[in-house]
Short mmCIF file of C-alpha atoms in Angstrom, two decimals:
data_model
loop_
_atom_site.label_atom_id
_atom_site.label_comp_id
_atom_site.label_asym_id
_atom_site.label_seq_id
_atom_site.Cartn_x
_atom_site.Cartn_y
_atom_site.Cartn_z
CA UNK A 1344 106.85 98.36 163.82
CA UNK A 1345 105.46 101.74 162.84
CA UNK A 1346 106.16 103.04 166.33
CA UNK A 1347 109.82 101.92 166.11
CA UNK A 1348 110.22 103.47 162.65
CA UNK A 1349 108.88 106.81 163.87
CA UNK A 1350 111.15 106.67 166.91
CA UNK A 1351 114.24 105.99 164.78
CA UNK A 1352 113.30 108.84 162.43
CA UNK A 1353 113.01 111.24 165.35
CA UNK A 1354 116.27 110.00 166.86
CA UNK A 1355 118.21 110.45 163.60
CA UNK A 1356 116.20 113.39 162.31
CA UNK A 1357 119.23 115.20 160.92
CA UNK A 1358 120.19 112.18 158.81
CA UNK A 1359 116.61 111.77 157.57
CA UNK A 1360 116.38 115.42 156.54
CA UNK A 1361 119.74 115.18 154.75
CA UNK A 1362 118.69 112.07 152.79
CA UNK A 1363 115.40 113.76 151.85
CA UNK A 1364 117.22 116.84 150.56
CA UNK A 1365 119.58 114.70 148.48
CA UNK A 1366 116.69 112.72 146.98
CA UNK A 1367 114.82 115.93 146.12
CA UNK A 1368 117.93 117.38 144.49
CA UNK A 1369 118.45 114.28 142.37
CA UNK A 1370 114.80 114.32 141.34
CA UNK A 1371 114.95 117.97 140.32
CA UNK A 1372 118.15 117.29 138.34
CA UNK A 1373 116.57 114.37 136.47
CA UNK A 1374 113.37 116.30 135.83
CA UNK A 1375 115.04 118.44 133.16
CA UNK A 1376 115.75 115.42 130.93
CA UNK A 1377 112.63 113.40 131.77
CA UNK A 1378 110.57 112.36 128.75
CA UNK A 1379 106.96 113.36 129.20
CA UNK A 1380 104.23 112.52 126.68
CA UNK A 1381 100.70 113.86 126.75
CA UNK A 1382 99.51 110.60 125.21
CA UNK A 1383 101.99 107.86 126.12
CA UNK A 1384 102.32 104.67 124.10
CA UNK A 1385 99.76 102.20 125.41
CA UNK A 1386 99.12 100.10 122.29
CA UNK A 1387 101.14 96.97 121.49
CA UNK A 1388 103.83 96.98 118.83
CA UNK A 1389 102.19 96.50 115.45
CA UNK A 1390 103.92 96.17 112.09
CA UNK A 1391 101.76 96.46 108.97
CA UNK A 1392 102.65 94.83 105.65
CA UNK A 1393 100.64 95.46 102.51
CA UNK A 1394 100.75 94.35 98.88
CA UNK A 1395 98.75 95.05 95.74
CA UNK A 1396 97.60 92.55 93.12
CA UNK A 1397 95.34 94.50 90.81
CA UNK A 1398 92.97 92.46 88.71
CA UNK A 1399 92.60 89.65 91.23
CA UNK A 1400 89.45 88.98 93.22
CA UNK A 1401 89.43 88.66 97.00
CA UNK A 1402 89.51 84.87 96.76
CA UNK A 1403 92.47 84.95 94.36
CA UNK A 1404 94.34 87.44 96.54
CA UNK A 1405 93.75 85.13 99.50
CA UNK A 1406 95.04 82.14 97.56
CA UNK A 1407 98.07 83.60 95.79
CA UNK A 1408 99.26 86.38 98.13
CA UNK A 1409 97.79 86.23 101.64
CA UNK A 1410 98.41 82.53 102.21
CA UNK A 1411 102.04 82.86 101.13
CA UNK A 1412 102.59 85.84 103.40
CA UNK A 1413 101.01 84.18 106.44
CA UNK A 1414 102.22 80.60 106.06
CA UNK A 1415 105.67 81.06 104.56
CA UNK A 1416 107.09 84.56 104.58
CA UNK A 1417 105.94 85.96 107.95
CA UNK A 1418 105.35 82.75 109.88
CA UNK A 1419 107.56 82.38 112.94
CA UNK A 1420 108.74 85.99 113.25
CA UNK A 1421 110.42 86.45 116.65
CA UNK A 1422 108.31 87.96 119.46
CA UNK A 1423 105.12 87.63 117.37
CA UNK A 1424 101.90 87.32 119.39
CA UNK A 1425 99.35 86.92 116.60
CA UNK A 1426 98.73 87.91 113.00
CA UNK A 1427 95.68 89.46 111.33
CA UNK A 1428 95.09 89.89 107.62
CA UNK A 1429 92.51 91.45 105.32
CA UNK A 1430 92.16 90.36 101.69
CA UNK A 1431 90.14 92.47 99.28
CA UNK A 1432 89.98 92.77 95.51
CA UNK A 1433 93.51 93.65 94.42
CA UNK A 1434 94.82 94.32 97.92
CA UNK A 1435 96.05 92.54 101.03
CA UNK A 1436 97.02 93.93 104.41
CA UNK A 1437 98.69 91.93 107.17
CA UNK A 1438 99.00 93.28 110.73
CA UNK A 1439 101.60 91.62 112.92
CA UNK A 1440 100.90 92.20 116.61
CA UNK A 1441 103.92 91.55 118.82
CA UNK A 1442 104.13 90.64 122.47
CA UNK A 1443 104.01 93.33 125.11
CA UNK A 1444 107.31 95.07 125.65
CA UNK A 1445 108.76 94.21 122.23
CA UNK A 1446 111.03 96.93 120.88
CA UNK A 1447 109.48 98.44 117.76
CA UNK A 1448 112.77 98.77 115.87
CA UNK A 1449 113.73 95.14 116.55
CA UNK A 1450 110.28 93.99 115.44
CA UNK A 1451 110.51 95.96 112.21
CA UNK A 1452 114.00 94.63 111.58
CA UNK A 1453 112.79 91.05 111.99
CA UNK A 1454 109.91 91.65 109.57
CA UNK A 1455 112.13 93.41 107.05
CA UNK A 1456 114.51 90.45 107.03
CA UNK A 1457 111.60 88.20 106.08
CA UNK A 1458 110.45 90.58 103.35
CA UNK A 1459 113.80 90.23 101.59
CA UNK A 1460 112.60 86.73 100.59
CA UNK A 1461 109.44 88.04 98.91
CA UNK A 1462 110.77 87.07 95.48
CA UNK A 1463 109.68 83.50 96.32
CA UNK A 1464 106.01 84.56 96.28
CA UNK A 1465 103.99 84.27 93.05
CA UNK A 1466 104.60 87.28 90.82
CA UNK A 1467 100.98 88.39 90.66
CA UNK A 1468 101.40 91.92 92.01
CA UNK A 1469 103.72 94.36 93.68
CA UNK A 1470 106.20 93.07 96.27
CA UNK A 1471 104.94 93.39 99.87
CA UNK A 1472 106.12 96.53 101.64
CA UNK A 1473 106.20 97.51 105.30
CA UNK A 1474 104.38 100.71 106.23
CA UNK A 1475 105.91 103.45 108.33
CA UNK A 1476 105.61 103.12 112.11
CA UNK A 1477 102.80 105.07 113.73
CA UNK A 1478 102.23 105.94 117.36
CA UNK A 1479 99.07 106.18 119.42
CA UNK A 1480 98.89 109.98 118.95
CA UNK A 1481 97.62 109.40 115.40
CA UNK A 1482 97.53 112.10 112.74
CA UNK A 1483 98.18 115.59 114.00
CA UNK A 1484 97.12 117.67 111.00
CA UNK A 1485 95.16 117.35 107.77
CA UNK A 1486 95.79 119.73 104.86
CA UNK A 1487 93.51 119.97 101.85
CA UNK A 1488 94.75 121.04 98.41
CA UNK A 1489 92.56 122.53 95.69
CA UNK A 1490 93.20 124.65 92.62
CA UNK A 1491 91.12 126.20 89.83
CA UNK A 1492 93.74 125.85 87.10
CA UNK A 1493 95.22 122.43 88.01
CA UNK A 1494 93.75 118.98 87.56
CA UNK A 1495 93.71 116.42 90.33
CA UNK A 1496 96.58 114.59 88.65
CA UNK A 1497 98.67 117.77 88.58
CA UNK A 1498 97.82 118.37 92.23
CA UNK A 1499 98.93 114.85 93.06
CA UNK A 1500 102.26 115.34 91.27
CA UNK A 1501 102.75 118.62 93.12
CA UNK A 1502 101.92 117.03 96.46
CA UNK A 1503 104.20 114.03 95.92
CA UNK A 1504 107.31 115.71 94.54
CA UNK A 1505 107.18 119.21 96.05
CA UNK A 1506 105.03 119.43 99.18
CA UNK A 1507 105.64 116.03 100.78
CA UNK A 1508 109.48 116.22 100.76
CA UNK A 1509 109.38 119.64 102.41
CA UNK A 1510 106.94 118.49 105.08
CA UNK A 1511 109.07 115.41 105.76
CA UNK A 1512 111.97 117.78 106.44
CA UNK A 1513 110.11 119.42 109.33
CA UNK A 1514 111.51 118.16 112.67
CA UNK A 1515 109.12 115.77 114.40
CA UNK A 1516 107.15 114.72 111.29
CA UNK A 1517 107.23 110.93 111.00
CA UNK A 1518 105.11 110.40 107.92
CA UNK A 1519 103.05 112.29 105.35
CA UNK A 1520 100.27 110.25 103.76
CA UNK A 1521 98.57 111.50 100.60
CA UNK A 1522 94.92 110.63 100.17
CA UNK A 1523 93.34 110.74 96.74
CA UNK A 1524 96.70 110.59 94.98
CA UNK A 1525 96.50 110.09 91.24
CA UNK A 1526 99.64 108.84 89.52
CA UNK A 1527 100.06 110.24 86.05
CA UNK A 1528 100.02 107.42 83.51
CA UNK A 1529 99.89 106.91 79.77
CA UNK A 1530 97.16 104.35 79.26
CA UNK A 1531 96.36 102.24 76.19
CA UNK A 1532 92.63 101.59 76.46
CA UNK A 1533 91.99 98.75 74.04
CA UNK A 1534 88.78 98.52 72.02
CA UNK A 1535 87.94 94.83 71.28
CA UNK A 1536 85.87 95.72 68.20
CA UNK A 1537 88.71 97.68 66.64
CA UNK A 1538 91.14 94.87 67.47
CA UNK A 1539 88.90 92.35 65.72
CA UNK A 1540 88.42 94.62 62.69
CA UNK A 1541 92.16 95.16 62.27
CA UNK A 1542 93.10 91.54 62.96
CA UNK A 1543 95.35 92.41 65.91
CA UNK A 1544 95.60 90.40 69.11
CA UNK A 1545 95.80 91.76 72.62
CA UNK A 1546 99.24 90.18 73.04
CA UNK A 1547 100.58 92.24 70.14
CA UNK A 1548 99.31 95.44 71.77
CA UNK A 1549 100.84 94.49 75.13
CA UNK A 1550 104.26 93.64 73.68
CA UNK A 1551 104.33 96.75 71.49
CA UNK A 1552 103.39 99.03 74.34
CA UNK A 1553 105.83 97.48 76.80
CA UNK A 1554 108.78 97.45 74.41
CA UNK A 1555 108.22 101.08 73.48
CA UNK A 1556 109.19 102.07 77.03
CA UNK A 1557 112.71 102.37 78.38
CA UNK A 1558 111.86 99.92 81.19
CA UNK A 1559 108.71 97.78 81.35
CA UNK A 1560 107.36 96.11 84.52
CA UNK A 1561 106.37 93.06 82.44
CA UNK A 1562 109.18 90.56 82.93
CA UNK A 1563 108.35 88.56 79.77
CA UNK A 1564 109.22 91.47 77.45
CA UNK A 1565 112.58 92.59 76.11
CA UNK A 1566 112.18 95.94 77.84
CA UNK A 1567 111.94 94.32 81.29
CA UNK A 1568 115.56 95.37 81.81
CA UNK A 1569 116.96 98.71 80.60
CA UNK A 1570 119.24 98.37 77.61
CA UNK A 1571 122.72 99.84 77.73
CA UNK A 1572 123.79 102.42 75.20
CA UNK A 1573 127.38 101.24 74.91
CA UNK A 1574 130.22 103.57 73.99
CA UNK A 1575 132.30 104.83 71.09
CA UNK A 1576 136.09 104.84 71.32
CA UNK A 1577 138.07 107.57 69.62
CA UNK A 1578 141.78 108.18 69.50
CA UNK A 1579 141.65 110.47 72.53
CA UNK A 1580 138.55 109.60 74.54
CA UNK A 1581 135.63 107.25 75.06
CA UNK A 1582 132.15 108.66 74.44
CA UNK A 1583 129.21 107.09 76.27
CA UNK A 1584 125.97 106.62 74.35
CA UNK A 1585 122.71 107.56 76.04
CA UNK A 1586 119.28 106.65 74.70
CA UNK A 1587 116.75 109.47 74.52
CA UNK A 1588 113.27 108.00 74.77
CA UNK A 1589 111.08 109.47 72.01
CA UNK A 1590 107.83 108.49 73.75
CA UNK A 1591 107.01 111.22 76.25
CA UNK A 1592 103.33 111.96 75.59
CA UNK A 1593 100.20 109.96 74.82
CA UNK A 1594 100.34 111.20 71.21
CA UNK A 1595 103.86 109.81 70.82
CA UNK A 1596 102.74 106.45 72.20
CA UNK A 1597 99.74 106.36 69.85
CA UNK A 1598 102.11 106.68 66.86
CA UNK A 1599 104.11 103.54 67.80
CA UNK A 1600 103.85 100.84 65.12
CA UNK A 1601 102.40 97.49 66.18
CA UNK A 1602 104.69 94.48 65.70
CA UNK A 1603 103.93 91.55 63.40
CA UNK A 1604 101.07 93.05 61.39
CA UNK A 1605 102.01 91.13 58.20
CA UNK A 1606 103.00 94.09 56.06
CA UNK A 1607 100.21 96.41 57.18
CA UNK A 1608 101.28 99.54 59.04
CA UNK A 1609 99.10 99.78 62.13
CA UNK A 1610 99.67 102.01 65.09
CA UNK A 1611 98.46 101.77 68.66
CA UNK A 1612 96.13 104.70 68.06
CA UNK A 1613 94.34 102.69 65.35
CA UNK A 1614 93.18 99.94 67.72
CA UNK A 1615 93.06 101.70 71.10
CA UNK A 1616 92.53 105.04 72.78
CA UNK A 1617 95.88 106.27 74.12
CA UNK A 1618 95.25 108.83 76.85
CA UNK A 1619 96.94 110.36 79.88
CA UNK A 1620 95.02 109.34 82.99
CA UNK A 1621 95.55 108.05 86.52
CA UNK A 1622 95.70 104.55 87.99
CA UNK A 1623 92.51 102.64 88.88
CA UNK A 1624 91.63 102.99 92.52
CA UNK A 1625 91.61 100.09 94.93
CA UNK A 1626 88.23 99.26 96.50
CA UNK A 1627 87.68 99.93 100.16
CA UNK A 1628 87.17 97.16 102.68
CA UNK A 1629 83.54 97.33 103.83
CA UNK A 1630 83.20 97.04 107.57
CA UNK A 1631 80.07 98.92 108.62
CA UNK A 1632 76.38 98.20 108.50
CA UNK A 1633 75.20 101.60 107.30
CA UNK A 1634 75.47 101.89 103.50
CA UNK A 1635 77.69 104.71 102.36
CA UNK A 1636 78.94 105.60 105.86
CA UNK A 1637 81.88 104.30 107.84
CA UNK A 1638 82.41 101.49 105.35
CA UNK A 1639 86.05 101.68 104.53
CA UNK A 1640 89.58 101.07 105.51
CA UNK A 1641 90.38 104.64 104.59
CA UNK A 1642 94.06 104.29 105.33
CA UNK A 1643 94.63 101.94 102.51
CA UNK A 1644 94.89 104.02 99.48
CA UNK A 1645 98.66 103.89 99.96
CA UNK A 1646 100.98 103.98 97.05
CA UNK A 1647 102.62 100.79 95.99
CA UNK A 1648 106.09 101.81 97.04
CA UNK A 1649 105.42 103.66 100.21
CA UNK A 1650 102.93 104.02 100.85
CA UNK A 1651 99.86 104.84 101.49
CA UNK A 1652 97.42 105.87 100.05
CA UNK A 1653 95.07 106.25 97.15
CA UNK A 1654 91.78 107.57 98.45
CA UNK A 1655 88.80 105.75 96.98
CA UNK A 1656 85.26 107.04 97.12
CA UNK A 1657 82.36 105.04 98.49
CA UNK A 1658 79.55 104.19 96.14
CA UNK A 1659 76.96 101.66 97.35
CA UNK A 1660 75.00 99.55 94.95
CA UNK A 1661 77.45 96.90 93.75
CA UNK A 1662 76.30 93.86 95.75
CA UNK A 1663 78.01 90.59 96.48
CA UNK A 1664 81.62 91.65 97.01
CA UNK A 1665 83.53 89.26 99.26
CA UNK A 1666 86.12 90.49 101.70
CA UNK A 1667 88.17 87.90 103.50
CA UNK A 1668 89.51 88.67 106.94
CA UNK A 1669 91.85 86.48 108.92
CA UNK A 1670 93.04 86.30 112.47
CA UNK A 1671 95.72 83.68 112.58
CA UNK A 1672 94.57 80.80 110.41
CA UNK A 1673 90.78 81.20 110.73
CA UNK A 1674 89.25 83.30 107.94
CA UNK A 1675 86.11 85.33 108.35
CA UNK A 1676 84.01 86.17 105.29
CA UNK A 1677 82.08 89.40 105.14
CA UNK A 1678 79.61 90.44 102.43
CA UNK A 1679 78.66 94.02 101.85
CA UNK A 1680 78.18 96.49 99.05
CA UNK A 1681 81.40 96.86 97.15
CA UNK A 1682 82.35 100.56 96.86
CA UNK A 1683 83.39 102.04 93.56
CA UNK A 1684 86.41 104.20 92.85
CA UNK A 1685 86.10 107.94 92.88
CA UNK A 1686 85.27 109.74 89.68
CA UNK A 1687 88.37 111.33 88.06
CA UNK A 1688 86.80 114.74 88.52
CA UNK A 1689 86.51 114.38 92.27
CA UNK A 1690 87.59 116.63 95.08
CA UNK A 1691 90.98 117.86 96.26
CA UNK A 1692 93.96 115.85 97.32
CA UNK A 1693 94.61 115.68 101.06
CA UNK A 1694 97.85 115.38 102.94
CA UNK A 1695 97.94 113.94 106.45
CA UNK A 1696 100.82 114.85 108.72
CA UNK A 1697 101.57 112.18 111.27
CA UNK A 1698 103.47 111.94 114.44
CA UNK A 1699 101.88 108.49 114.49
CA UNK A 1700 98.52 106.78 114.78
CA UNK A 1701 96.14 104.46 112.97
CA UNK A 1702 94.98 105.08 109.40
CA UNK A 1703 91.38 104.34 110.31
CA UNK A 1704 91.10 107.19 112.79
CA UNK A 1705 91.33 110.02 110.32
CA UNK A 1706 88.81 111.00 107.67
CA UNK A 1707 89.76 112.55 104.38
CA UNK A 1708 86.65 114.66 103.91
CA UNK A 1709 86.91 118.42 103.89
CA UNK A 1710 84.13 120.80 104.72
CA UNK A 1711 85.18 123.78 102.58
CA UNK A 1712 87.09 122.57 99.50
CA UNK A 1713 87.82 125.99 98.06
CA UNK A 1714 90.38 127.08 100.61
CA UNK A 1715 93.44 125.63 102.22
CA UNK A 1716 92.80 124.55 105.75
CA UNK A 1717 94.34 122.42 108.46
CA UNK A 1718 92.36 120.27 110.86
CA UNK A 1719 93.43 118.42 113.98
CA UNK A 1720 93.09 114.68 113.65
CA UNK A 1721 93.12 113.16 117.12
CA UNK A 1722 91.50 109.92 118.15
CA UNK A 1723 87.73 110.10 118.40
CA UNK A 1724 87.24 112.73 115.67
CA UNK A 1725 84.30 111.78 113.47
CA UNK A 1726 85.44 112.30 109.87
CA UNK A 1727 81.89 112.36 108.56
CA UNK A 1728 81.15 115.50 110.56
CA UNK A 1729 83.39 117.53 108.24
CA UNK A 1730 82.00 116.02 105.06
CA UNK A 1731 79.29 117.72 103.08
CA UNK A 1732 76.11 116.04 101.87
CA UNK A 1733 76.80 113.48 99.19
CA UNK A 1734 80.57 113.69 99.60
CA UNK A 1735 82.72 110.60 99.55
CA UNK A 1736 86.24 110.18 100.82
CA UNK A 1737 87.46 112.70 98.28
CA UNK A 1738 84.40 113.09 96.06
CA UNK A 1739 82.66 116.18 94.80
CA UNK A 1740 83.65 119.02 92.50
CA UNK A 1741 86.73 121.07 93.01
#
């Protein structure tokens, strides 16, 4: 057969040469618009859903949040291959792995449709959110922020409201994750001894604090929904009334009078320390065997709303923490030292620019914290190599 094919090609050699020229021309024409990737997508389509339930243990998170997500909310999603989940103290992460060839946008749409029914879950934490899509090229740059005259909370506010929006406006940037972010909060740190001495209950402090805000996240308070100011009608126009919240600083909140004190004037500052601080950090998920090294799901310090990520520090020495991991319906229990949150005076905030990738592949440690620097963050980079002795994820002095 080969002999006959060669004979036909020689007999009609002009036609063969003409067809070859046409094919080469079409190939050269299509080459201009061909999509070429240095690292093509080889991983399956994965959609990650996470939720926070601060104050709950790993077992309680598994019972109240993880089980509802797996069995009810996300069960039966189209094109789903299998589901993996990780439950830790105050945090749950569910990875939905779809079948090969599934379109990422269709998979995310199917998951988002299920998340609209999250109000049926027990109200023990924040609603589950879907993280931004990431590709196999992972993080492409890491930027460290440090300042001599700004606190870590001020740096976090600057990174969230100024730097991140501008970086997201750069063409090709898919996501900017902030590690070590500290949300500025006014905190009422209750002292039980002072409560007992003044005859005030914790419920009174909670209701007074919540109702002093314009909107409170506690749905059993009057301030759970913002009140309307109404309007005033005159003969020529209607004037809208706007409430100006008098509580803007911790000192203002400390001067708020506690309700139902039976004629005694008591303020929040009399029974508690009212300070401006940041949120408590979520613990990391231990996964390694070496204490203090490679023991964390570092991509999880994501903010409640978007994401990611509050960067906790590792601190071995708190034994007996239980982390529950699931693949499908079979849980796996893992015991290891439970890490402790970073000290408020820790190191700089870090921004990670992503064209895509996995959170676990990038470390947040910086070698020189006193200057702004950018580092490549490809797969295989050991984050501990850039971390100084004794440094945690974002630990150390500024």
